[in-house]
XYZ file of C-alpha atoms in Angstrom:
210
model
C 59.987 301.358 -60.830
C 57.432 304.006 -61.523
C 58.327 303.931 -65.346
C 58.175 300.315 -65.232
C 54.374 300.089 -63.460
C 53.309 302.782 -65.858
C 54.515 301.101 -69.033
C 53.147 297.808 -67.766
C 49.651 298.622 -66.216
C 49.037 302.188 -67.381
C 48.407 305.327 -65.765
C 44.583 304.935 -64.977
C 45.297 301.875 -63.258
C 47.033 303.909 -60.310
C 49.583 301.108 -59.822
C 52.085 303.940 -58.357
C 51.225 306.459 -55.734
C 53.252 309.414 -55.584
C 53.882 312.044 -52.744
C 53.555 311.892 -49.192
C 51.226 309.947 -47.218
C 50.147 309.521 -43.716
C 51.082 305.739 -43.907
C 54.697 306.729 -44.963
C 55.122 308.861 -41.745
C 57.653 306.490 -40.083
C 59.583 305.450 -43.212
C 59.836 309.220 -43.729
C 61.224 309.970 -40.236
C 63.614 307.055 -40.868
C 65.210 308.952 -43.955
C 65.412 312.023 -42.223
C 67.329 310.229 -39.381
C 69.616 308.783 -41.805
C 70.357 311.865 -43.657
C 70.859 313.969 -40.095
C 72.814 311.189 -38.461
C 74.635 309.199 -41.071
C 75.033 311.263 -44.365
C 75.111 314.927 -43.608
C 78.564 315.108 -41.926
C 79.953 313.458 -44.874
C 78.234 315.581 -47.325
C 79.850 318.505 -45.579
C 83.191 316.765 -45.718
C 82.984 316.229 -49.386
C 81.898 319.848 -50.289
C 84.708 321.329 -48.092
C 87.118 318.897 -50.025
C 85.742 320.161 -53.413
C 85.673 323.911 -52.237
C 89.273 323.579 -51.348
C 90.476 321.806 -54.425
C 91.292 318.516 -52.699
C 88.338 316.636 -54.641
C 87.900 316.685 -58.267
C 85.348 313.996 -59.180
C 86.339 313.951 -62.555
C 89.931 312.805 -61.407
C 90.305 308.976 -61.060
C 92.916 309.304 -58.254
C 90.669 311.428 -56.221
C 87.559 309.368 -57.093
C 89.235 306.181 -56.203
C 90.889 307.238 -53.160
C 87.422 309.177 -52.002
C 85.678 305.660 -52.232
C 88.357 303.561 -50.619
C 88.797 306.063 -47.819
C 84.894 306.849 -46.935
C 82.835 304.082 -47.992
C 83.727 301.982 -45.080
C 82.997 305.046 -42.679
C 79.936 305.822 -44.403
C 78.889 302.090 -44.241
C 79.607 301.756 -40.459
C 77.695 305.031 -39.778
C 74.719 303.762 -41.494
C 75.274 300.323 -39.351
C 74.986 302.478 -36.122
C 72.031 304.368 -37.282
C 70.153 301.205 -38.317
C 70.902 299.681 -34.708
C 69.681 302.861 -33.165
C 66.640 302.775 -35.186
C 65.947 299.184 -34.500
C 66.090 299.671 -30.661
C 64.460 302.979 -30.415
C 60.709 303.312 -28.992
C 57.974 304.075 -31.175
C 55.302 306.087 -29.537
C 52.366 305.248 -31.480
C 53.131 301.527 -31.014
C 52.877 301.761 -27.113
C 56.716 302.256 -26.848
C 57.775 299.101 -28.446
C 61.000 299.208 -30.455
C 60.973 297.833 -34.439
C 62.722 294.653 -33.132
C 59.894 294.021 -30.455
C 57.436 294.374 -33.123
C 58.959 292.250 -35.416
C 59.398 289.381 -32.635
C 56.002 289.822 -31.402
C 54.373 289.571 -35.017
C 56.669 286.585 -35.580
C 55.352 284.750 -32.419
C 51.782 285.601 -33.140
C 52.481 284.318 -36.857
C 54.345 281.086 -35.306
C 51.520 280.361 -32.853
C 48.704 280.884 -35.670
C 50.619 278.388 -37.778
C 51.311 280.622 -40.645
C 55.098 281.341 -39.978
C 57.099 279.667 -42.814
C 60.709 280.691 -41.351
C 61.130 282.541 -44.683
C 62.848 285.833 -43.830
C 62.599 287.270 -47.748
C 64.723 287.277 -50.607
C 68.556 287.706 -49.970
C 70.227 290.805 -50.794
C 71.599 289.637 -54.224
C 68.193 288.913 -55.360
C 66.454 292.163 -53.890
C 69.322 294.404 -55.415
C 68.060 293.483 -58.946
C 66.962 296.509 -60.671
C 63.957 294.381 -61.956
C 63.094 292.912 -58.640
C 59.408 292.376 -58.303
C 58.676 293.056 -61.785
C 56.677 289.954 -63.197
C 56.759 290.666 -67.265
C 54.319 287.849 -67.703
C 51.746 289.043 -65.161
C 48.023 289.826 -66.764
C 47.229 293.377 -68.096
C 44.648 295.243 -66.328
C 41.313 295.731 -68.437
C 41.809 297.575 -71.718
C 39.929 300.703 -70.394
C 42.589 301.042 -67.699
C 45.376 300.924 -70.172
C 44.937 303.983 -72.321
C 46.944 307.184 -72.003
C 50.098 305.451 -71.116
C 53.180 307.872 -71.834
C 55.984 307.234 -74.080
C 59.252 306.802 -72.464
C 61.491 309.753 -74.050
C 64.790 308.438 -72.446
C 66.502 305.756 -70.555
C 68.664 306.107 -67.567
C 72.147 305.851 -68.604
C 73.530 302.071 -68.109
C 77.127 301.167 -67.815
C 80.171 303.027 -66.553
C 80.722 304.664 -69.992
C 77.110 305.987 -70.285
C 77.071 306.918 -66.850
C 80.187 309.249 -67.081
C 79.024 310.687 -70.473
C 76.007 311.634 -68.574
C 77.990 313.512 -65.871
C 77.730 310.636 -63.379
C 80.894 310.144 -61.664
C 81.459 306.443 -60.639
C 83.838 304.061 -59.671
C 84.954 301.006 -61.611
C 85.819 297.937 -60.058
C 88.916 297.327 -61.897
C 90.077 300.822 -61.006
C 89.595 300.315 -57.304
C 91.095 296.877 -57.614
C 94.216 298.562 -59.083
C 94.371 301.106 -56.492
C 94.527 298.723 -53.734
C 97.072 296.660 -55.756
C 99.504 299.823 -55.806
C 99.051 300.317 -52.160
C 98.720 297.168 -50.298
C 100.098 298.118 -47.050
C 98.158 301.596 -46.840
C 95.489 301.583 -44.298
C 92.331 303.429 -45.565
C 90.410 302.778 -42.268
C 92.919 304.348 -40.162
C 91.296 306.929 -37.616
C 93.172 310.310 -38.303
C 91.051 312.142 -35.723
C 89.805 314.476 -38.768
C 87.185 312.410 -40.366
C 89.172 310.721 -42.473
C 90.112 314.071 -44.353
C 93.902 313.550 -43.555
C 93.771 309.734 -44.608
C 92.244 310.718 -47.887
C 94.731 313.438 -48.557
C 97.786 310.766 -47.837
C 96.063 308.101 -50.037
C 95.754 310.677 -53.109
C 99.717 311.996 -52.938
C 100.918 308.105 -52.235
C 98.960 306.993 -55.255
C 100.000 309.700 -57.508
C 103.638 308.788 -56.536
C 102.903 305.263 -57.456
C 101.167 305.777 -61.019
């Protein structure tokens, strides 16, 4: 996003603000909580699997089983963190929760007549990499457009390009093939070991069926 803004508006226009801000305190606190409460335990699990030789991200079987076993678990953890965040009290907002702040602002908007009922764009729209970018928007004054940096390289696009760049990702067809080979396997089973046992069982079973 920073590259797109600078490419379109120029450096001097200051369309992108980098660094910490007093206005970002809440979102920075949110990211800290997400990492601590939702992601850190899985980072440690994946590190353990890698250090013990149970996980090789260049191995298609390992990579596919890792995704199918842990993606739902990570999502469930993120959902719990989201719910906890939405219901926690914010001291600087007189101990109101984020949900309460939203509802109060919505009621105010309805009462004053400017509530449209539009909750914003759907996830599919907002997930577009160019979401919010208007290529036909007017450019800033010419005096603010000089000094634009040249884009030296682009981020890899596509599965093959990402893998060539050392980014290990799962292809949808690969995941679909694994699920077809293991239709009766319960990837979401609670093994009382953070999913590690389920992952190891999935790897062994998939190897025997490929």
